[in-house]
Tab-separated table of C-alpha atoms and ligand atoms in Angstrom:
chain	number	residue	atom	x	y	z
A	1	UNK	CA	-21.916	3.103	-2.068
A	2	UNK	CA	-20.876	0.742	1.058
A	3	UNK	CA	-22.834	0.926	4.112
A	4	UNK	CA	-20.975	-0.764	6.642
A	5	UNK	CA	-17.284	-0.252	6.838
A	6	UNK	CA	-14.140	-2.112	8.741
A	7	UNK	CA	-10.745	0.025	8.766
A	8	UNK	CA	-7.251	-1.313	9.442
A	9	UNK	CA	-5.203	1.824	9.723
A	10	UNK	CA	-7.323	4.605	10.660
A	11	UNK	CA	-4.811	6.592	12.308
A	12	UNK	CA	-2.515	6.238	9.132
A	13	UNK	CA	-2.384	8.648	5.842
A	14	UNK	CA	-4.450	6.520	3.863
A	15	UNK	CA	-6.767	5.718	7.076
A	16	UNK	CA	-7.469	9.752	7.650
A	17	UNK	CA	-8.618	10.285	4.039
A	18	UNK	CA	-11.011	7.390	4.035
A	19	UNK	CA	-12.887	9.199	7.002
A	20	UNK	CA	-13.122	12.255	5.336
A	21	UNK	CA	-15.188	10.443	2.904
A	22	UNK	CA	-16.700	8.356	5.717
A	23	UNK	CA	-18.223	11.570	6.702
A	24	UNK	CA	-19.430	13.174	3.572
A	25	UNK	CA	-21.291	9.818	3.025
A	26	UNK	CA	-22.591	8.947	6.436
A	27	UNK	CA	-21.342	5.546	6.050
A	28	UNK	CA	-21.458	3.482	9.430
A	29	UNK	CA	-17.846	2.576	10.662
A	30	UNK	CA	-17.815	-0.977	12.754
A	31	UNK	CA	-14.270	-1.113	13.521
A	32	UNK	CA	-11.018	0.759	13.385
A	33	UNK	CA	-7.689	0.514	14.304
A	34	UNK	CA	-4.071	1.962	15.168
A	35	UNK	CA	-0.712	0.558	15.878
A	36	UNK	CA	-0.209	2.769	19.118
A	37	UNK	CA	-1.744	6.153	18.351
A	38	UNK	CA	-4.732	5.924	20.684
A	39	UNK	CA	-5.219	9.775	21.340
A	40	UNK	CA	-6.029	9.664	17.345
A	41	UNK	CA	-8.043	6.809	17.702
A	42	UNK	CA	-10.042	7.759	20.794
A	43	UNK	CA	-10.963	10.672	19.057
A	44	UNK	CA	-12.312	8.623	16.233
A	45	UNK	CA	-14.147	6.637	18.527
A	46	UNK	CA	-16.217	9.590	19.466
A	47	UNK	CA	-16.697	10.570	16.358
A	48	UNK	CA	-17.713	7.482	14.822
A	49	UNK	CA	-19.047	5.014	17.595
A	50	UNK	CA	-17.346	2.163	16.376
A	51	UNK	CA	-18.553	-1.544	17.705
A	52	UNK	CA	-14.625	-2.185	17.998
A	53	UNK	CA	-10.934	-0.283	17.687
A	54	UNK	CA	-7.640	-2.477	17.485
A	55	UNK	CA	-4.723	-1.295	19.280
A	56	UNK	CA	-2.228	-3.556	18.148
A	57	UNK	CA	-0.053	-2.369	21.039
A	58	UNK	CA	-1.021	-4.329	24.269
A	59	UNK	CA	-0.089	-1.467	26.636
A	60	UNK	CA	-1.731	0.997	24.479
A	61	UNK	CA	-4.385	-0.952	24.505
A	62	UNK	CA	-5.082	-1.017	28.023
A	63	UNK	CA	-4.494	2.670	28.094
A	64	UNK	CA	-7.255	2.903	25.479
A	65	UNK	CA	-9.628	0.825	27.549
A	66	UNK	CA	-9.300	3.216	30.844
A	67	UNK	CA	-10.057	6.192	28.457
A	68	UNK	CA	-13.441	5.101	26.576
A	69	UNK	CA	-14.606	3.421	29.399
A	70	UNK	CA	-17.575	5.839	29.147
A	71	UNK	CA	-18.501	4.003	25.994
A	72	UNK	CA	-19.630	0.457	24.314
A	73	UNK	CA	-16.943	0.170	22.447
A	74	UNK	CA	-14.615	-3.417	22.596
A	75	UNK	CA	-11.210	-2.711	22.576
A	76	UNK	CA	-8.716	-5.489	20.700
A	77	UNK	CA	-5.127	-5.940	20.778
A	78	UNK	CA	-2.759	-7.843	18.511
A	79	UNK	CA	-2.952	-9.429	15.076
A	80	UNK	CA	-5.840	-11.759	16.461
A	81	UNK	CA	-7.483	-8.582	17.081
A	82	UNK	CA	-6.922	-7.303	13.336
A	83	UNK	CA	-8.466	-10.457	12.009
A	84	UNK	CA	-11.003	-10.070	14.318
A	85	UNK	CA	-12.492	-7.009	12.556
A	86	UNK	CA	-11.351	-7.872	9.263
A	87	UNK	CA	-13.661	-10.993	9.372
A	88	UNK	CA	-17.076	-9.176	11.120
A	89	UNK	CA	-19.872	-10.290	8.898
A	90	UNK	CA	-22.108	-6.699	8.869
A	91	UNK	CA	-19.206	-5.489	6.937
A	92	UNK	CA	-19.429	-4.626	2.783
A	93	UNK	CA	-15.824	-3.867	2.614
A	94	UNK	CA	-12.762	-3.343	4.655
A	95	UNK	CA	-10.450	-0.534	3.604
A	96	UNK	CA	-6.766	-2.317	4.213
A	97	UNK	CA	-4.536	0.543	5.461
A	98	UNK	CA	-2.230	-0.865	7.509
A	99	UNK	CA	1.579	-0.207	6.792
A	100	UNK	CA	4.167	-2.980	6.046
A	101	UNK	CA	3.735	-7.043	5.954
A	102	UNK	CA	2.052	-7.621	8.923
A	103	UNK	CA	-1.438	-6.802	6.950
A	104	UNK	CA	-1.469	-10.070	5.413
A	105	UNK	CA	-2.892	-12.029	7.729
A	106	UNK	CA	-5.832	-9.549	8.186
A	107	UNK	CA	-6.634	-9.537	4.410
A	108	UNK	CA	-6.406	-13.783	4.208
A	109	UNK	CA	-9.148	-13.313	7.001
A	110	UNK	CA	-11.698	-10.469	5.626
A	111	UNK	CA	-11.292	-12.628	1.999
A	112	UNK	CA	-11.685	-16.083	3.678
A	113	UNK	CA	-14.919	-14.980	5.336
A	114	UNK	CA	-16.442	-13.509	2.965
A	115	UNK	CA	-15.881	-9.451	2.590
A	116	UNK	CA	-14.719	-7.597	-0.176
A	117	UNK	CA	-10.944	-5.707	0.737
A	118	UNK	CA	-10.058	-2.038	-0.743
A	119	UNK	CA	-6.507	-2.693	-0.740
A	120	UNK	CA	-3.877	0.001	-0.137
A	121	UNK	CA	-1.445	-2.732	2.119
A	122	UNK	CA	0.195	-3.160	-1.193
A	123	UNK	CA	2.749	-5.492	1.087
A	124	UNK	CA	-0.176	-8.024	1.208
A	125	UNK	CA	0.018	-8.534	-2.318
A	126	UNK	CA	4.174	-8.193	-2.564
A	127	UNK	CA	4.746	-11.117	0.235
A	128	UNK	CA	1.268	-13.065	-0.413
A	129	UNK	CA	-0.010	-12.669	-3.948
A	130	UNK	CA	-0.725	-16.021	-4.802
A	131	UNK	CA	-1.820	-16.765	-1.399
A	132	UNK	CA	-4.105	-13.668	-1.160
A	133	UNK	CA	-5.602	-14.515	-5.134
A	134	UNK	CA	-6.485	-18.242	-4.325
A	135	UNK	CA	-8.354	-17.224	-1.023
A	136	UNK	CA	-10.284	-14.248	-3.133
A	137	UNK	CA	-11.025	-17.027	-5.985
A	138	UNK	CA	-12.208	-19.941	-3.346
A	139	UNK	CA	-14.123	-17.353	-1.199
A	140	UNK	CA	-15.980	-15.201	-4.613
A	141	UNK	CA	-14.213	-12.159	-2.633
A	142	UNK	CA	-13.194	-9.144	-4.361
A	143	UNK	CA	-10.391	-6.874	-3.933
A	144	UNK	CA	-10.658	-3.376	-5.160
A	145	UNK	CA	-7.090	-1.741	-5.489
A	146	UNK	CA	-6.278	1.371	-3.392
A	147	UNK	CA	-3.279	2.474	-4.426
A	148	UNK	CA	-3.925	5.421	-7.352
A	149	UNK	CA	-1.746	3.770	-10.233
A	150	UNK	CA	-3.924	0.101	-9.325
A	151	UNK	CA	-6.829	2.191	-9.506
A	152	UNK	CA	-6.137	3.859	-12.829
A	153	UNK	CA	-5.473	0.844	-14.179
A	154	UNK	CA	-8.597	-1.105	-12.545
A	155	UNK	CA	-10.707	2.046	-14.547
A	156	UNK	CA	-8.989	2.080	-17.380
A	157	UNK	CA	-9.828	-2.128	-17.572
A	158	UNK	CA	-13.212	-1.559	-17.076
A	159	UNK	CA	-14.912	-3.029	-20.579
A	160	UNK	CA	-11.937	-4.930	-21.612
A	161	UNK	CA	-13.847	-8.546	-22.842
A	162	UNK	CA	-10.086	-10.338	-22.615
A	163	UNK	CA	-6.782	-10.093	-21.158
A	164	UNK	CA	-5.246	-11.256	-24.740
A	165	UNK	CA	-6.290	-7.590	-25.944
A	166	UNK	CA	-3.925	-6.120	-23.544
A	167	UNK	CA	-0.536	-5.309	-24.350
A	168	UNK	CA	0.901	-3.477	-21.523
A	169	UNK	CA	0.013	-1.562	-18.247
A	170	UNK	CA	1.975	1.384	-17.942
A	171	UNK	CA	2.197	2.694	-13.920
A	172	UNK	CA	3.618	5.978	-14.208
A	173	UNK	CA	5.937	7.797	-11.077
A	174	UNK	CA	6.515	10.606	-9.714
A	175	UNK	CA	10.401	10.207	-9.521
A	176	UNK	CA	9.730	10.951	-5.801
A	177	UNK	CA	12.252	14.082	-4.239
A	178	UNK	CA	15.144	12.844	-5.339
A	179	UNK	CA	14.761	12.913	-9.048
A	180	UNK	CA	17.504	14.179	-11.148
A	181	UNK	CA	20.021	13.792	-8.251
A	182	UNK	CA	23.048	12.556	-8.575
A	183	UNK	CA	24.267	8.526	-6.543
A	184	UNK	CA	26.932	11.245	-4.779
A	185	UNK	CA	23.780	13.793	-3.627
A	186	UNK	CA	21.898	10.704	-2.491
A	187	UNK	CA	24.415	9.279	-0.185
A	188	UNK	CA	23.969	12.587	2.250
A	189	UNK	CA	20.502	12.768	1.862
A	190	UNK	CA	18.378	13.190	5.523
A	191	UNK	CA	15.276	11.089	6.234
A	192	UNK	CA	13.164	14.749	6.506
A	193	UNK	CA	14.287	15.124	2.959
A	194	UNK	CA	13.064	11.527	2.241
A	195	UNK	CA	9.783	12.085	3.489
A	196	UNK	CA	9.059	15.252	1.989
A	197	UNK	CA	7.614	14.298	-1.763
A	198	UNK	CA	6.599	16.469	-4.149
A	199	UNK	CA	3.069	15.497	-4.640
A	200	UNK	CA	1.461	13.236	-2.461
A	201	UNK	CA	1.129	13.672	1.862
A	202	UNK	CA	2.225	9.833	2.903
A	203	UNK	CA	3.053	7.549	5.567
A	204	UNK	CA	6.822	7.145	6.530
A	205	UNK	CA	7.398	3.899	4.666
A	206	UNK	CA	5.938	4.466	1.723
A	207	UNK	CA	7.518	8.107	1.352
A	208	UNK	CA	11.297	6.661	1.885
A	209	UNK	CA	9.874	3.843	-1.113
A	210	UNK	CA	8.974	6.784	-3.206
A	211	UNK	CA	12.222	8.434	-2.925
A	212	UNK	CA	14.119	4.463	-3.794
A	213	UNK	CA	11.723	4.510	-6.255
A	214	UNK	CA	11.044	0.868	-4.269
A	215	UNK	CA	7.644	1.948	-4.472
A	216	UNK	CA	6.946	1.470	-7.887
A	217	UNK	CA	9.202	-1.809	-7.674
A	218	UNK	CA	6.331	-2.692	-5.256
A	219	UNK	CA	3.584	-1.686	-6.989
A	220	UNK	CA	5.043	-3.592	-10.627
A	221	UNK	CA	4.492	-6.891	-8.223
A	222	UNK	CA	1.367	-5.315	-6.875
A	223	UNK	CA	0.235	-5.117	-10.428
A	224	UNK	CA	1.350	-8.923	-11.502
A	225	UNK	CA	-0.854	-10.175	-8.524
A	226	UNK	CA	-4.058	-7.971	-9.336
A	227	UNK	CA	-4.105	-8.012	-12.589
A	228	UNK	CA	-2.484	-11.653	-13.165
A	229	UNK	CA	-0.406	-10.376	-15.987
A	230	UNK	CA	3.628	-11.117	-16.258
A	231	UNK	CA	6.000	-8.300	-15.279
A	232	UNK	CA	7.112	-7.744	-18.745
A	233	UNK	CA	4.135	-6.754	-19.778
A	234	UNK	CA	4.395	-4.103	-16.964
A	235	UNK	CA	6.175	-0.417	-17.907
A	236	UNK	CA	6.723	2.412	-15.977
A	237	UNK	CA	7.114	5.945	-17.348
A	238	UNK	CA	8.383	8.716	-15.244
A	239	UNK	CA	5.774	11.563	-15.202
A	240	UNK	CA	6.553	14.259	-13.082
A	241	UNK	CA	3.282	15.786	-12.476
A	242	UNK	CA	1.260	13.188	-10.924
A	243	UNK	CA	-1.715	13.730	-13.113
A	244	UNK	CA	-2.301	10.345	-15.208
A	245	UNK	CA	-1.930	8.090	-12.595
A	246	UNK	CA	-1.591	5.171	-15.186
A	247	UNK	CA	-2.271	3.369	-18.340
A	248	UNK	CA	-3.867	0.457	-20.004
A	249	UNK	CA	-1.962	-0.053	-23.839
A	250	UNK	CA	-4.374	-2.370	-25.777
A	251	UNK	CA	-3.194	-4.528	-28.699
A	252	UNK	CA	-4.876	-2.209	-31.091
A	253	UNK	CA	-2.570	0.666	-30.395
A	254	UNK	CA	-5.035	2.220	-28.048
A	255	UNK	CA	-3.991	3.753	-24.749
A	256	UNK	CA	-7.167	4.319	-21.956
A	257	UNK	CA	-5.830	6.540	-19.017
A	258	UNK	CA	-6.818	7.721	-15.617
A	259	UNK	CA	-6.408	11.721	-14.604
A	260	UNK	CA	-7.324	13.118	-11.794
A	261	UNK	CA	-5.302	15.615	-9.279
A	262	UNK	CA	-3.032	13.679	-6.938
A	263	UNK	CA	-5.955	12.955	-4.451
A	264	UNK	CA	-6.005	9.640	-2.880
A	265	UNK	CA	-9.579	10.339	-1.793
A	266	UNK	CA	-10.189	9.770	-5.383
A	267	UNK	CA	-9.141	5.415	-5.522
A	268	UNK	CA	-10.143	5.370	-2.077
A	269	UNK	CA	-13.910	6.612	-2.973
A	270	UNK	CA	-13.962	4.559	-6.248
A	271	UNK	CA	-13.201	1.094	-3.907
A	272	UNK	CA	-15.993	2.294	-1.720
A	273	UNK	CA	-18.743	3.405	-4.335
A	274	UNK	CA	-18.116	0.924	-6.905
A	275	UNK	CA	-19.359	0.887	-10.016
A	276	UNK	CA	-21.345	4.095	-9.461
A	277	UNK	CA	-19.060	7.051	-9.730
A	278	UNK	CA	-20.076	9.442	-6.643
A	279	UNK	CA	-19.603	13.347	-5.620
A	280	UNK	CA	-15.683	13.203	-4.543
A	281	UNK	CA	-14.489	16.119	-1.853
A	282	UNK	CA	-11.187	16.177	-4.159
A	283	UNK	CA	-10.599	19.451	-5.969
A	284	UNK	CA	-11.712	18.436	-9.969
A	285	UNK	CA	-8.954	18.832	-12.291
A	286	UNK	CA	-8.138	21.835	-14.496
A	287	UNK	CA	-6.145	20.857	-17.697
A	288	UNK	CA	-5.864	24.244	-19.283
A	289	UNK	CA	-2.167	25.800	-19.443
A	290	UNK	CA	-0.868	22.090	-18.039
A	291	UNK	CA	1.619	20.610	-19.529
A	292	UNK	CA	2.039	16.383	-18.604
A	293	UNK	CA	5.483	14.811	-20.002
A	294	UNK	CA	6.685	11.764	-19.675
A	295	UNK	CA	9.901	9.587	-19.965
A	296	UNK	CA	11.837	6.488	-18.905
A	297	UNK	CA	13.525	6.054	-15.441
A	298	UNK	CA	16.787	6.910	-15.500
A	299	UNK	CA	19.288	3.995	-14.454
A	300	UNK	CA	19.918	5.667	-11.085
A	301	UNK	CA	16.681	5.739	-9.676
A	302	UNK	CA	15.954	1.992	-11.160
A	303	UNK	CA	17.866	-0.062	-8.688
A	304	UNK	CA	14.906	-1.088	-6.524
A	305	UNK	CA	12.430	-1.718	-9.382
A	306	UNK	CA	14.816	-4.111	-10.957
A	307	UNK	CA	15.491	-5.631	-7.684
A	308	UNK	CA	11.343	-6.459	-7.424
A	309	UNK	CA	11.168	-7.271	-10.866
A	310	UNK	CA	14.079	-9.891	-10.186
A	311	UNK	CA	12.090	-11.273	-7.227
A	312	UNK	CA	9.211	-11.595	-8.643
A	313	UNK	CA	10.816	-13.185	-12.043
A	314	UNK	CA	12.459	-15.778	-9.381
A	315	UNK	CA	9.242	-16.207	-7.574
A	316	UNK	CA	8.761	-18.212	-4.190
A	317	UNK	CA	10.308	-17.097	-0.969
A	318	UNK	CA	12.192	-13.591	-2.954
A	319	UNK	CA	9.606	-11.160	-2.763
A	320	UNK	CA	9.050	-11.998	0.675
A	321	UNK	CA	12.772	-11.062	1.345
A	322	UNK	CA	12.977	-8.531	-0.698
A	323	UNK	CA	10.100	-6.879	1.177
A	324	UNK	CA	11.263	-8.033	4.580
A	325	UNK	CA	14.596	-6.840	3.858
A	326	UNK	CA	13.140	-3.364	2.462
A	327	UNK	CA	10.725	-2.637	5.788
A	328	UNK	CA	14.095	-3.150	7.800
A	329	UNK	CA	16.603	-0.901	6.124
A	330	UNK	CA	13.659	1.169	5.531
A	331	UNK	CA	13.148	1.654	9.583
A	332	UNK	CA	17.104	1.596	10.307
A	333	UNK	CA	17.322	4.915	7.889
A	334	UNK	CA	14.379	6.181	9.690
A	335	UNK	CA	16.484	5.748	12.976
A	336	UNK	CA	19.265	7.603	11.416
A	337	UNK	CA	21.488	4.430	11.979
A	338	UNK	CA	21.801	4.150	7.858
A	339	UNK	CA	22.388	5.818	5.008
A	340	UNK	CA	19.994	6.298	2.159
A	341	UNK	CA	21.798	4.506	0.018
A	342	UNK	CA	21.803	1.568	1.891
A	343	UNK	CA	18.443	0.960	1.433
A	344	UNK	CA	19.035	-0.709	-1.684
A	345	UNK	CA	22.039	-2.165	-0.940
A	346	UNK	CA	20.541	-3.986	2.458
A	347	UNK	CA	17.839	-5.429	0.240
A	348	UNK	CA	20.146	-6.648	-2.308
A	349	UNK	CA	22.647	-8.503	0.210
A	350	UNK	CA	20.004	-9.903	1.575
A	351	UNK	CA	18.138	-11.247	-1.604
A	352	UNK	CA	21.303	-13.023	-2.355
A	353	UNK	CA	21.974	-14.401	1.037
A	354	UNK	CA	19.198	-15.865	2.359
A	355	UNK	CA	18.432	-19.104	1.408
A	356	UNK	CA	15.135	-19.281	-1.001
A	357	UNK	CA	12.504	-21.531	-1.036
A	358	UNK	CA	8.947	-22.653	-2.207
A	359	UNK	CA	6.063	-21.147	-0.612
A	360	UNK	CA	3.033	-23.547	-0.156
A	361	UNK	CA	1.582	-21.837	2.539
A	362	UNK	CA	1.208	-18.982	5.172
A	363	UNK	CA	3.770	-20.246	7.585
A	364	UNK	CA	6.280	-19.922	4.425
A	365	UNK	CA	6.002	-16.877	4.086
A	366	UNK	CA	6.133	-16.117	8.537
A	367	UNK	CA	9.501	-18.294	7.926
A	368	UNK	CA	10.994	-16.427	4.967
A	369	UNK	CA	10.209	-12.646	6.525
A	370	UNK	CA	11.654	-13.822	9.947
A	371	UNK	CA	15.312	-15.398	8.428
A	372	UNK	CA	15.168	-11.859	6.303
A	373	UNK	CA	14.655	-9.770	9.230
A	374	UNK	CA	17.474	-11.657	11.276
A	375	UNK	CA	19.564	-11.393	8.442
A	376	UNK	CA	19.462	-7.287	8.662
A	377	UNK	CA	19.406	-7.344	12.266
A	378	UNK	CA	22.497	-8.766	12.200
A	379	UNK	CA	24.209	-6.938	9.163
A	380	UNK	CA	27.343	-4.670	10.555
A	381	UNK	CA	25.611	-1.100	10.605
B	401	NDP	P1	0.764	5.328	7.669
B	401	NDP	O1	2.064	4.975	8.256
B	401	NDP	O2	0.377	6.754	7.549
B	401	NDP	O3	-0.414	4.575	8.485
B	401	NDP	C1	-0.348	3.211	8.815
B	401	NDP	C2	-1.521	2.823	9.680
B	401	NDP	O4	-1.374	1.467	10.096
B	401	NDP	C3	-1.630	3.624	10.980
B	401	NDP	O5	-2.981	3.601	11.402
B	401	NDP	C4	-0.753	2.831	11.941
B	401	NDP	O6	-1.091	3.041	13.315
B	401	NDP	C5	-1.113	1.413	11.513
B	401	NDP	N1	0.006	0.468	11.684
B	401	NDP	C6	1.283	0.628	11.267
B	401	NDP	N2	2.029	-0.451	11.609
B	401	NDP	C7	1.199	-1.304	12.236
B	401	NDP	C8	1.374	-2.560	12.858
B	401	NDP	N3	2.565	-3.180	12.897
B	401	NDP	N4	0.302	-3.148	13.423
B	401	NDP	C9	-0.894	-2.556	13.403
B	401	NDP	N5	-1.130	-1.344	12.860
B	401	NDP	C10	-0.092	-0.730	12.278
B	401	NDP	O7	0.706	4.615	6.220
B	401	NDP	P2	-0.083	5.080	4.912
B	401	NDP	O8	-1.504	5.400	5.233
B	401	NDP	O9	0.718	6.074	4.163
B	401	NDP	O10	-0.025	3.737	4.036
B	401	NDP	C11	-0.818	2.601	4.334
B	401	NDP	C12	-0.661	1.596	3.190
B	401	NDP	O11	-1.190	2.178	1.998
B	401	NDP	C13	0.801	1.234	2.886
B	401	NDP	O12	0.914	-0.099	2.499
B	401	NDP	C14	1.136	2.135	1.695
B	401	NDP	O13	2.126	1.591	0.864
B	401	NDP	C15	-0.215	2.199	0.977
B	401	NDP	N6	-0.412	3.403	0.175
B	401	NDP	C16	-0.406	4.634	0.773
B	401	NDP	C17	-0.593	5.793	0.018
B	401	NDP	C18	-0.656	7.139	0.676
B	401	NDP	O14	-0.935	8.130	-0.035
B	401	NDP	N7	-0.441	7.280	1.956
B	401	NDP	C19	-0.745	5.722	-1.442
B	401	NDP	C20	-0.788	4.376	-1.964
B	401	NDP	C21	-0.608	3.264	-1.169
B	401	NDP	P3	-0.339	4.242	14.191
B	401	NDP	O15	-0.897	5.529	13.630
B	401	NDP	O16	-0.780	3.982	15.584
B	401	NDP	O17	1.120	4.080	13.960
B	402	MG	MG1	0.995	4.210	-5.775
């Protein structure tokens, strides 16, 4: 198990679960860090006496500052505060949690200086895969996947002598609350109903994903990038229950699976306790009287996915548009200025209007995400 710990995204879903097992472990927390929440994060503060806490929000931050003035700790602000903490050498691993693009920067700098990333930013890998893998290879950095299909897989790996012997990874999905609903249902659908899915408690962004079924779009690129494998080689089967949280099909005809309830505590531990296999505070799972099905996506809900499997087939500058364009229809809906529907088609107009080019380097992608998110801004809504 880790001893010294960095979070990016405390205050976040993802963020709150990793202190739960923060606690149960006793494992020392350096830094953490919120967007703009700082009544969360002052609480944490107190809790865990970290040496720093990011407020990416300058005001906030100042705020922050006037409140825990009674203690040692260094407040941050900004990106350059984000890196900051991501790069503090006392630090075994640091859990990524933030929400959306911007934590790319802060995993180039934990990697680049030499700590080990638990990834759930899947973003990072959707806008900076290559990027992100080269700085892991020229650093000997690890990243240990988060999010609980990445996971599964990264288990169901373990003992595999050669990628040749694998002959597909199979992420399965919820279907998210909109399954079974018809384009005509979708087109009045509220973000409340958006956010509410059936089996996991999530962030904003990724919930409204989950219902596109964007998510698993995301995580098929996610995927490519961890697991350096091409995205035909990556399936998805719809599995309602959210019990096998994905699938490693060998060239034998073998299938190795990870179950577990719907628990993110679960990946989340497994990043931190790696290879040893620890005491979770997740309820164990009861498979008596369950039944687990499975099928394909139906065409409705597989807009997004093809749209990510499209980007990533075309490669350079697309994902970072298609994910640029996704976090900006994802907050107009949010806002109530769009409909659900939308979503998808934002993302599409966009992937075939802005103009595409080679990334070679971090500024690329800064370039690509900025045109996207003009593009949208400007889009008649
Ligand atoms: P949340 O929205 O719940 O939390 C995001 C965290 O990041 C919060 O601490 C938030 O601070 C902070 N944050 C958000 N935007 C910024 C920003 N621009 N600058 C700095 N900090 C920021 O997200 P989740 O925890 O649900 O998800 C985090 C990541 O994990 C996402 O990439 C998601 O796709 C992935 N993931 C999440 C799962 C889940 O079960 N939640 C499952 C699998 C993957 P504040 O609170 O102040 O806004
Ligand atoms: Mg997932």
């Amino acid at each position: 198990m880790i001893k010294n710990l960095v979070i990016l995204g405390s205050t976040g879903s993802i963020g709150l679960q990793a202190l739960d097992i923060v606690r149960k472990f006793n494992i020392n927390v350096l830094a953490l860090s919120a967007k703009s929440n700082i009544n969360l994060l002052e609480n944490q503060i107190r809790e865990f006496k970290p040496e720093y806490a990011v407020v990416f929000n300058d005001e906030k931050a100042y705020e922050l500052q006037s409140k825990v003035r009674d203690l040692s700790v260094k407040i941050l602000t900004g990106l350059d505060g984000l890196c900051e903490i991501a790069s503090i050498k006392e630090c075994d691993i640091v859990l990524n949690a933030l929400s959306g693009m911007i934590g790319l920067k802060p995993t180039l700098s934990a990697l680049g200086s030499g700590n080990d990333v638990a990834l759930a930013n899947k973003e990072t890998l959707v806008v900076g895969g290559e990027l992100v893998a080269d700085c892991a290879k020229k650093n000997n950095t690890k990243i240990f996947p988060v999010d609980s299909e990445h996971c599964a897989v990264f288990q169901s790996l373990q003992g595999c002598p050669d990628k040749g012997q694998i002959k597909n990874l199979i992420l399965t999905a919820s279907g998210g609350p909109f399954f079974g609903k018809s384009q005509k249902d979708l087109e009045n659908v509220m973000p409340e109903q958006a956010l509410n899915h059936p089996n996991w408690r999530m962030g904003p962004k990724i919930s409204v994903d989950s219902a596109t079924m964007m998510n698993k779009g995301l995580e098929i690129i996610e995927a490519a990038y961890l697991f350096d494998i091409g995205e035909d080689k990556i399936k998805v089967l719809i599995h309602r229950e959210s019990i096998v949280h994905s699938m490693v099909e060998y060239t034998d005809g073998s299938v190795i699976a990870q179950l577990a309830v719907p628990d993110m505590r679960i990946p989340i531990q497994y990043a931190f306790s790696y290879p040893d296999r620890l005491e979770s505070c997740a309820n164990f799972l009861n498979l008596a009287g369950k039944s687990l099905t499975f099928h394909k996506p139906e065409d409705s809900l597989s807009e997004c996915m093809n749209l990510c499997r499209r980007a990533i087939r075309m490669g350079g500058s697309e994902p970072v548009i298609l994910n640029a364009a996704n976090e900006e229809a994802v907050r107009l809906f949010l806002k109530g200025k769009i409909r659900f529907t939308e979503i998808s088609q934002i993302v599409k107009s966009a992937m075939m209007s802005v103009s595409k080019f080679e990334i070679t380097g971090f500024d690329d992608i800064i370039n690509a995400d900025k045109a996207t998110r003009e593009y949208v801004g400007k889009i008649d809504v």
